[in-house]
Amino acid sequence: MSDQPDFDHLDVDYDQFLPLLQGANDGLLAALATVPESGRVLDLACGVGEPAVTLARQRPDLRLTGIDISETQIEAARSRAAQLGNDGVRFEVMSMDALELDTGSVDAVMSRMGALMMGDPIRTVREAARVLVPGGRLTVAVWGTLDMHAAMRLGLRCLEAVLPAEQVPDLSVFDKLAAAGVREGILREAGLTAVDSRTLRWTFERADFESWWSFVLAIPGPMQDAFRRLGQDALGRARRTMAELAAPCRRRDGSYAFPMGCQLLSGRL
Ligand SMILES: C[S@@+](CC[C@H](N)C(=O)[O-])C[C@H]1O[C@@H](n2cnc3c(N)ncnc32)[C@H](O)[C@@H]1O
């Protein structure tokens, strides 16, 4: 995906994103329940190690490898995994577009908001298909169209309210990749069968407006860059726009519940 953040130099508390990703996590982990005892699982673009570490807690029998192109993300994943005391879990710096793994060496490949969003999707899926054993599955959670991601959709509308059109970040790549059949076609072209795509939906809750607004401002990427460039005045107007846009999601007690969704794609070798 173009304009991806520099994951080597992000100063971000990744745990704050776990509730945003809850539905994606649950769907992904449920899909992996069929991996056989002592199976080998590969997590592509594993970031700081979730959901791999959660999977390792649920299934300590699995041999889990997480790979990511960013050294700092892999270091963070290793320190998370250290608490597991499971030497069947390892994290390696590697590109998902050129896996340094043997052909037919893993039983399942997974990815959360990495494969089919970052890097070169065609190469990634070809590589995943190469390293899978016959009958092995690739399961990938990806953001779908922009309107399924409340934080990005509403954040972008705030920027549109205060910036000239040419300065609003172009996030149309979300919708292009999520267009019907695009990602499914990439899986089929790589030789995967029984290709399935479904939408996962869940609710993202925030205690109050302030925690929602600060969350939206903390999402790394072009939207955050644009917010950071705003002057005080424009930022205040953007904040007021968000208060109006978020009002339908406000509950009586002042907390907020935002509808979220993503795609879960899978295919079998
Ligand atoms: C949005 S983060 C998702 C991380 C993690 N899967 C999660 O759900 O928290 C995307 C990750 O993709 C990684 N990445 C980008 N291009 C990559 C590539 N070609 N190969 C491996 N990882 C890559 C980034 O370093 C980053 O950690």
mmCIF file of C-alpha atoms and ligand atoms in Angstrom:
data_model
loop_
_atom_site.group_PDB
_atom_site.id
_atom_site.type_symbol
_atom_site.label_atom_id
_atom_site.label_comp_id
_atom_site.label_asym_id
_atom_site.label_seq_id
_atom_site.Cartn_x
_atom_site.Cartn_y
_atom_site.Cartn_z
ATOM 1 C CA MET A 1 0.000 0.000 0.000
ATOM 2 C CA SER A 2 1.387 3.403 -0.823
ATOM 3 C CA ASP A 3 2.167 5.936 1.893
ATOM 4 C CA GLN A 4 2.712 3.294 4.522
ATOM 5 C CA PRO A 5 4.123 4.640 7.784
ATOM 6 C CA ASP A 6 7.779 4.116 8.665
ATOM 7 C CA PHE A 7 7.200 1.221 11.059
ATOM 8 C CA ASP A 8 10.877 1.229 12.107
ATOM 9 C CA HIS A 9 10.550 4.658 13.685
ATOM 10 C CA LEU A 10 7.015 4.829 15.034
ATOM 11 C CA ASP A 11 6.643 5.841 18.649
ATOM 12 C CA VAL A 12 3.257 4.298 19.264
ATOM 13 C CA ASP A 13 1.553 2.364 22.030
ATOM 14 C CA TYR A 14 0.297 -0.541 19.929
ATOM 15 C CA ASP A 15 -1.840 -1.937 22.733
ATOM 16 C CA GLN A 16 -4.248 0.979 22.289
ATOM 17 C CA PHE A 17 -5.155 -0.497 18.884
ATOM 18 C CA LEU A 18 -6.097 -3.924 20.244
ATOM 19 C CA PRO A 19 -9.777 -3.020 20.899
ATOM 20 C CA LEU A 20 -9.995 -1.454 17.421
ATOM 21 C CA LEU A 21 -8.817 -4.768 15.990
ATOM 22 C CA GLN A 22 -10.858 -7.024 18.273
ATOM 23 C CA GLY A 23 -13.238 -8.359 15.620
ATOM 24 C CA ALA A 24 -10.371 -8.993 13.198
ATOM 25 C CA ASN A 25 -8.510 -10.860 15.920
ATOM 26 C CA ASP A 26 -11.443 -13.018 16.906
ATOM 27 C CA GLY A 27 -12.191 -13.942 13.279
ATOM 28 C CA LEU A 28 -8.584 -14.755 12.525
ATOM 29 C CA LEU A 29 -8.029 -16.866 15.633
ATOM 30 C CA ALA A 30 -11.308 -18.738 15.103
ATOM 31 C CA ALA A 31 -10.256 -19.559 11.538
ATOM 32 C CA LEU A 32 -6.964 -20.986 12.833
ATOM 33 C CA ALA A 33 -8.699 -23.371 15.236
ATOM 34 C CA THR A 34 -8.443 -26.151 12.639
ATOM 35 C CA VAL A 35 -4.617 -26.105 12.522
ATOM 36 C CA PRO A 36 -3.506 -29.617 13.527
ATOM 37 C CA GLU A 37 -1.752 -30.429 16.819
ATOM 38 C CA SER A 38 1.873 -29.168 16.759
ATOM 39 C CA GLY A 39 1.166 -27.426 13.439
ATOM 40 C CA ARG A 40 3.518 -24.799 12.025
ATOM 41 C CA VAL A 41 1.976 -21.341 11.667
ATOM 42 C CA LEU A 42 3.484 -18.337 9.915
ATOM 43 C CA ASP A 43 2.320 -14.781 10.757
ATOM 44 C CA LEU A 44 3.125 -12.370 7.910
ATOM 45 C CA ALA A 45 3.906 -8.728 8.758
ATOM 46 C CA CYS A 46 3.474 -9.646 12.409
ATOM 47 C CA GLY A 47 4.297 -6.184 13.780
ATOM 48 C CA VAL A 48 4.871 -6.237 17.532
ATOM 49 C CA GLY A 49 3.543 -9.779 17.828
ATOM 50 C CA GLU A 50 -0.232 -9.743 18.018
ATOM 51 C CA PRO A 51 -2.224 -11.858 17.392
ATOM 52 C CA ALA A 52 0.646 -14.377 17.277
ATOM 53 C CA VAL A 53 1.352 -14.145 21.022
ATOM 54 C CA THR A 54 -2.346 -14.581 21.875
ATOM 55 C CA LEU A 55 -2.472 -17.598 19.562
ATOM 56 C CA ALA A 56 0.621 -19.045 21.285
ATOM 57 C CA ARG A 57 -1.126 -18.664 24.662
ATOM 58 C CA GLN A 58 -4.243 -20.412 23.372
ATOM 59 C CA ARG A 59 -2.328 -23.128 21.519
ATOM 60 C CA PRO A 60 1.093 -23.678 23.147
ATOM 61 C CA ASP A 61 1.495 -26.805 20.973
ATOM 62 C CA LEU A 62 1.865 -24.730 17.783
ATOM 63 C CA ARG A 63 5.225 -23.838 16.286
ATOM 64 C CA LEU A 64 4.811 -20.201 15.448
ATOM 65 C CA THR A 65 6.984 -17.960 13.297
ATOM 66 C CA GLY A 66 6.224 -14.252 12.974
ATOM 67 C CA ILE A 67 8.030 -12.239 10.324
ATOM 68 C CA ASP A 68 8.149 -8.514 9.684
ATOM 69 C CA ILE A 69 10.343 -6.240 7.606
ATOM 70 C CA SER A 70 10.859 -3.847 10.515
ATOM 71 C CA GLU A 71 13.650 -4.637 12.975
ATOM 72 C CA THR A 72 12.140 -2.562 15.765
ATOM 73 C CA GLN A 73 8.779 -4.317 15.406
ATOM 74 C CA ILE A 74 10.498 -7.700 15.558
ATOM 75 C CA GLU A 75 12.475 -6.688 18.658
ATOM 76 C CA ALA A 76 9.204 -5.640 20.340
ATOM 77 C CA ALA A 77 7.562 -8.933 19.289
ATOM 78 C CA ARG A 78 10.486 -10.900 20.740
ATOM 79 C CA SER A 79 10.204 -9.172 24.099
ATOM 80 C CA ARG A 80 6.441 -9.848 24.197
ATOM 81 C CA ALA A 81 7.082 -13.499 23.361
ATOM 82 C CA ALA A 82 9.809 -13.800 26.024
ATOM 83 C CA GLN A 83 7.068 -13.892 28.689
ATOM 84 C CA LEU A 84 5.650 -17.028 27.054
ATOM 85 C CA GLY A 85 8.645 -19.206 27.797
ATOM 86 C CA ASN A 86 7.817 -21.174 24.630
ATOM 87 C CA ASP A 87 10.792 -21.788 22.357
ATOM 88 C CA GLY A 88 8.424 -22.908 19.595
ATOM 89 C CA VAL A 89 7.620 -19.217 19.046
ATOM 90 C CA ARG A 90 10.098 -17.115 17.098
ATOM 91 C CA PHE A 91 10.146 -13.761 15.350
ATOM 92 C CA GLU A 92 12.410 -12.954 12.389
ATOM 93 C CA VAL A 93 13.142 -9.907 10.239
ATOM 94 C CA MET A 94 12.048 -10.894 6.748
ATOM 95 C CA SER A 95 10.010 -9.572 3.838
ATOM 96 C CA MET A 96 6.723 -11.335 3.197
ATOM 97 C CA ASP A 97 7.412 -10.776 -0.504
ATOM 98 C CA ALA A 98 10.584 -12.933 -0.389
ATOM 99 C CA LEU A 99 10.253 -15.490 2.390
ATOM 100 C CA GLU A 100 13.458 -17.147 3.524
ATOM 101 C CA LEU A 101 11.529 -20.331 4.303
ATOM 102 C CA ASP A 102 11.433 -23.723 2.632
ATOM 103 C CA THR A 103 8.734 -24.676 0.162
ATOM 104 C CA GLY A 104 5.940 -26.653 1.834
ATOM 105 C CA SER A 105 7.209 -25.907 5.340
ATOM 106 C CA VAL A 106 4.135 -24.473 7.152
ATOM 107 C CA ASP A 107 0.613 -25.725 7.847
ATOM 108 C CA ALA A 108 -1.064 -22.318 7.991
ATOM 109 C CA VAL A 109 -0.249 -18.728 7.088
ATOM 110 C CA MET A 110 -2.021 -15.823 8.729
ATOM 111 C CA SER A 111 -1.781 -12.074 8.689
ATOM 112 C CA ARG A 112 -3.609 -9.218 10.391
ATOM 113 C CA MET A 113 -3.574 -5.884 8.556
ATOM 114 C CA GLY A 114 -0.310 -6.759 6.834
ATOM 115 C CA ALA A 115 -0.486 -9.120 3.849
ATOM 116 C CA LEU A 116 -2.631 -7.751 1.008
ATOM 117 C CA MET A 117 -2.286 -4.258 2.459
ATOM 118 C CA MET A 118 1.476 -3.690 2.640
ATOM 119 C CA GLY A 119 4.290 -4.687 0.300
ATOM 120 C CA ASP A 120 3.445 -6.330 -3.039
ATOM 121 C CA PRO A 121 0.189 -8.303 -2.590
ATOM 122 C CA ILE A 122 0.774 -10.568 -5.616
ATOM 123 C CA ARG A 123 4.266 -11.572 -4.494
ATOM 124 C CA THR A 124 3.151 -11.978 -0.891
ATOM 125 C CA VAL A 125 0.401 -14.420 -1.766
ATOM 126 C CA ARG A 126 2.626 -16.363 -4.183
ATOM 127 C CA GLU A 127 5.191 -16.707 -1.423
ATOM 128 C CA ALA A 128 2.535 -17.768 1.082
ATOM 129 C CA ALA A 129 1.304 -20.418 -1.369
ATOM 130 C CA ARG A 130 4.872 -21.636 -1.910
ATOM 131 C CA VAL A 131 5.610 -22.198 1.782
ATOM 132 C CA LEU A 132 2.246 -23.836 2.584
ATOM 133 C CA VAL A 133 1.904 -27.621 2.680
ATOM 134 C CA PRO A 134 -0.733 -29.049 0.304
ATOM 135 C CA GLY A 135 -4.081 -28.538 2.046
ATOM 136 C CA GLY A 136 -2.663 -25.698 4.176
ATOM 137 C CA ARG A 137 -4.634 -22.454 4.463
ATOM 138 C CA LEU A 138 -3.831 -18.782 4.131
ATOM 139 C CA THR A 139 -6.104 -16.591 6.294
ATOM 140 C CA VAL A 140 -5.782 -12.836 6.175
ATOM 141 C CA ALA A 141 -7.661 -10.055 7.968
ATOM 142 C CA VAL A 142 -7.546 -6.771 6.040
ATOM 143 C CA TRP A 143 -9.309 -3.472 6.281
ATOM 144 C CA GLY A 144 -12.153 -3.444 3.770
ATOM 145 C CA THR A 145 -13.595 -0.346 2.176
ATOM 146 C CA LEU A 146 -12.927 2.913 3.973
ATOM 147 C CA ASP A 147 -16.518 3.266 5.150
ATOM 148 C CA MET A 148 -16.104 0.104 7.295
ATOM 149 C CA HIS A 149 -13.326 1.759 9.338
ATOM 150 C CA ALA A 150 -15.071 4.376 11.503
ATOM 151 C CA ALA A 151 -11.889 6.085 12.704
ATOM 152 C CA MET A 152 -10.434 6.542 9.202
ATOM 153 C CA ARG A 153 -13.762 7.433 7.591
ATOM 154 C CA LEU A 154 -14.731 10.092 10.129
ATOM 155 C CA GLY A 155 -11.149 11.363 10.511
ATOM 156 C CA LEU A 156 -10.950 11.924 6.780
ATOM 157 C CA ARG A 157 -14.244 13.796 6.786
ATOM 158 C CA CYS A 158 -12.871 16.158 9.458
ATOM 159 C CA LEU A 159 -9.876 16.879 7.230
ATOM 160 C CA GLU A 160 -12.179 17.456 4.259
ATOM 161 C CA ALA A 161 -14.036 20.039 6.354
ATOM 162 C CA VAL A 162 -10.919 22.145 6.985
ATOM 163 C CA LEU A 163 -8.540 21.532 4.070
ATOM 164 C CA PRO A 164 -8.655 22.267 0.339
ATOM 165 C CA ALA A 165 -9.399 19.029 -1.553
ATOM 166 C CA GLU A 166 -5.843 18.686 -2.895
ATOM 167 C CA GLN A 167 -4.395 18.589 0.643
ATOM 168 C CA VAL A 168 -6.704 15.843 1.908
ATOM 169 C CA PRO A 169 -4.788 12.532 1.919
ATOM 170 C CA ASP A 170 -5.791 10.139 -0.837
ATOM 171 C CA LEU A 171 -6.867 6.922 0.868
ATOM 172 C CA SER A 172 -8.705 5.550 -2.160
ATOM 173 C CA VAL A 173 -6.326 2.566 -2.165
ATOM 174 C CA PHE A 174 -8.477 1.137 0.658
ATOM 175 C CA ASP A 175 -11.497 0.979 -1.627
ATOM 176 C CA LYS A 176 -9.527 -0.171 -4.680
ATOM 177 C CA LEU A 177 -8.010 -3.180 -2.919
ATOM 178 C CA ALA A 178 -11.308 -3.992 -1.231
ATOM 179 C CA ALA A 179 -13.325 -3.852 -4.473
ATOM 180 C CA ALA A 180 -15.248 -7.071 -5.016
ATOM 181 C CA GLY A 181 -13.039 -9.842 -6.359
ATOM 182 C CA VAL A 182 -9.674 -8.014 -6.345
ATOM 183 C CA ARG A 183 -8.046 -9.733 -3.379
ATOM 184 C CA GLU A 184 -9.898 -12.984 -4.059
ATOM 185 C CA GLY A 185 -8.422 -12.932 -7.600
ATOM 186 C CA ILE A 186 -4.903 -12.547 -6.196
ATOM 187 C CA LEU A 187 -5.407 -15.663 -4.040
ATOM 188 C CA ARG A 188 -6.746 -17.692 -6.973
ATOM 189 C CA GLU A 189 -3.939 -16.598 -9.297
ATOM 190 C CA ALA A 190 -1.421 -17.829 -6.737
ATOM 191 C CA GLY A 191 -3.000 -21.293 -6.978
ATOM 192 C CA LEU A 192 -5.176 -21.188 -3.869
ATOM 193 C CA THR A 193 -8.594 -22.827 -3.997
ATOM 194 C CA ALA A 194 -11.765 -22.701 -1.884
ATOM 195 C CA VAL A 195 -11.207 -18.946 -1.751
ATOM 196 C CA ASP A 196 -13.554 -17.334 0.726
ATOM 197 C CA SER A 197 -14.136 -13.717 1.660
ATOM 198 C CA ARG A 198 -16.406 -12.514 4.396
ATOM 199 C CA THR A 199 -17.052 -9.380 6.332
ATOM 200 C CA LEU A 200 -16.416 -9.270 10.065
ATOM 201 C CA ARG A 201 -18.266 -6.656 12.083
ATOM 202 C CA TRP A 202 -17.852 -5.490 15.656
ATOM 203 C CA THR A 203 -18.163 -2.403 17.848
ATOM 204 C CA PHE A 204 -15.303 -0.197 18.977
ATOM 205 C CA GLU A 205 -16.082 1.528 22.258
ATOM 206 C CA ARG A 206 -14.613 4.683 23.757
ATOM 207 C CA ALA A 207 -15.332 6.042 27.234
ATOM 208 C CA ASP A 208 -15.915 9.611 26.030
ATOM 209 C CA PHE A 209 -15.421 11.977 23.118
ATOM 210 C CA GLU A 210 -11.908 13.009 24.226
ATOM 211 C CA SER A 211 -10.580 9.459 24.140
ATOM 212 C CA TRP A 212 -12.130 8.926 20.683
ATOM 213 C CA TRP A 213 -10.623 12.141 19.298
ATOM 214 C CA SER A 214 -7.167 11.437 20.708
ATOM 215 C CA PHE A 215 -7.394 7.892 19.340
ATOM 216 C CA VAL A 216 -8.169 9.170 15.814
ATOM 217 C CA LEU A 217 -5.194 11.558 16.030
ATOM 218 C CA ALA A 218 -2.913 8.689 17.106
ATOM 219 C CA ILE A 219 -3.427 6.487 14.031
ATOM 220 C CA PRO A 220 -0.097 6.545 12.169
ATOM 221 C CA GLY A 221 -0.168 7.309 8.467
ATOM 222 C CA PRO A 222 -1.081 10.078 6.027
ATOM 223 C CA MET A 223 -4.205 11.080 7.977
ATOM 224 C CA GLN A 224 -2.158 11.707 11.120
ATOM 225 C CA ASP A 225 0.452 13.629 9.106
ATOM 226 C CA ALA A 226 -2.305 15.894 7.771
ATOM 227 C CA PHE A 227 -3.750 16.497 11.269
ATOM 228 C CA ARG A 228 -0.268 17.359 12.560
ATOM 229 C CA ARG A 229 0.159 20.002 9.882
ATOM 230 C CA LEU A 230 -3.063 21.824 10.864
ATOM 231 C CA GLY A 231 -2.820 25.097 12.776
ATOM 232 C CA GLN A 232 -4.636 25.519 16.113
ATOM 233 C CA ASP A 233 -7.663 27.088 14.506
ATOM 234 C CA ALA A 234 -8.161 24.429 11.844
ATOM 235 C CA LEU A 235 -7.568 21.665 14.390
ATOM 236 C CA GLY A 236 -10.285 23.160 16.603
ATOM 237 C CA ARG A 237 -12.695 23.216 13.659
ATOM 238 C CA ALA A 238 -11.787 19.631 12.774
ATOM 239 C CA ARG A 239 -12.497 18.610 16.369
ATOM 240 C CA ARG A 240 -15.909 20.287 16.314
ATOM 241 C CA THR A 241 -16.687 18.537 13.025
ATOM 242 C CA MET A 242 -15.816 15.223 14.654
ATOM 243 C CA ALA A 243 -18.111 15.958 17.601
ATOM 244 C CA GLU A 244 -20.985 16.390 15.124
ATOM 245 C CA LEU A 245 -20.070 13.329 13.063
ATOM 246 C CA ALA A 246 -19.645 11.112 16.128
ATOM 247 C CA ALA A 247 -22.901 12.248 17.791
ATOM 248 C CA PRO A 248 -24.999 9.355 16.348
ATOM 249 C CA CYS A 249 -22.596 6.913 18.041
ATOM 250 C CA ARG A 250 -22.903 8.592 21.463
ATOM 251 C CA ARG A 251 -24.663 6.623 24.165
ATOM 252 C CA ARG A 252 -26.709 8.047 27.030
ATOM 253 C CA ASP A 253 -23.849 7.708 29.514
ATOM 254 C CA GLY A 254 -21.548 9.783 27.279
ATOM 255 C CA SER A 255 -19.567 6.810 25.983
ATOM 256 C CA TYR A 256 -19.349 6.005 22.271
ATOM 257 C CA ALA A 257 -19.860 2.834 20.209
ATOM 258 C CA PHE A 258 -18.518 2.906 16.663
ATOM 259 C CA PRO A 259 -19.388 0.242 14.084
ATOM 260 C CA MET A 260 -16.260 -1.394 12.648
ATOM 261 C CA GLY A 261 -15.698 -3.943 9.943
ATOM 262 C CA CYS A 262 -12.971 -5.715 8.005
ATOM 263 C CA GLN A 263 -12.554 -8.494 5.453
ATOM 264 C CA LEU A 264 -11.431 -12.004 6.315
ATOM 265 C CA LEU A 265 -10.006 -13.772 3.280
ATOM 266 C CA SER A 266 -8.883 -17.329 3.078
ATOM 267 C CA GLY A 267 -7.760 -19.877 0.543
ATOM 268 C CA ARG A 268 -6.392 -23.414 0.565
ATOM 269 C CA LEU A 269 -3.422 -24.786 -1.320
HETATM 270 C C1 LIG B 1 -0.454 -2.229 10.101
HETATM 271 S S1 LIG B 1 0.947 -3.091 10.670
HETATM 272 C C2 LIG B 1 0.206 -4.602 11.229
HETATM 273 C C3 LIG B 1 1.084 -5.338 12.190
HETATM 274 C C4 LIG B 1 0.426 -6.562 12.848
HETATM 275 N N1 LIG B 1 0.123 -7.592 11.884
HETATM 276 C C5 LIG B 1 -0.797 -6.175 13.635
HETATM 277 O O1 LIG B 1 -1.903 -6.552 13.262
HETATM 278 O O2 LIG B 1 -0.642 -5.473 14.648
HETATM 279 C C6 LIG B 1 1.736 -3.562 9.173
HETATM 280 C C7 LIG B 1 3.078 -4.234 9.339
HETATM 281 O O3 LIG B 1 3.538 -4.621 8.039
HETATM 282 C C8 LIG B 1 4.947 -4.592 8.051
HETATM 283 N N2 LIG B 1 5.427 -4.671 6.670
HETATM 284 C C9 LIG B 1 5.305 -3.742 5.694
HETATM 285 N N3 LIG B 1 5.824 -4.218 4.542
HETATM 286 C C10 LIG B 1 6.273 -5.472 4.796
HETATM 287 C C11 LIG B 1 6.896 -6.479 4.011
HETATM 288 N N4 LIG B 1 7.164 -6.294 2.718
HETATM 289 N N5 LIG B 1 7.213 -7.649 4.602
HETATM 290 C C12 LIG B 1 6.957 -7.857 5.918
HETATM 291 N N6 LIG B 1 6.364 -6.941 6.711
HETATM 292 C C13 LIG B 1 6.019 -5.765 6.158
HETATM 293 C C14 LIG B 1 5.249 -3.318 8.797
HETATM 294 O O4 LIG B 1 6.576 -3.257 9.268
HETATM 295 C C15 LIG B 1 4.197 -3.381 9.923
HETATM 296 O O5 LIG B 1 4.704 -3.987 11.077
#
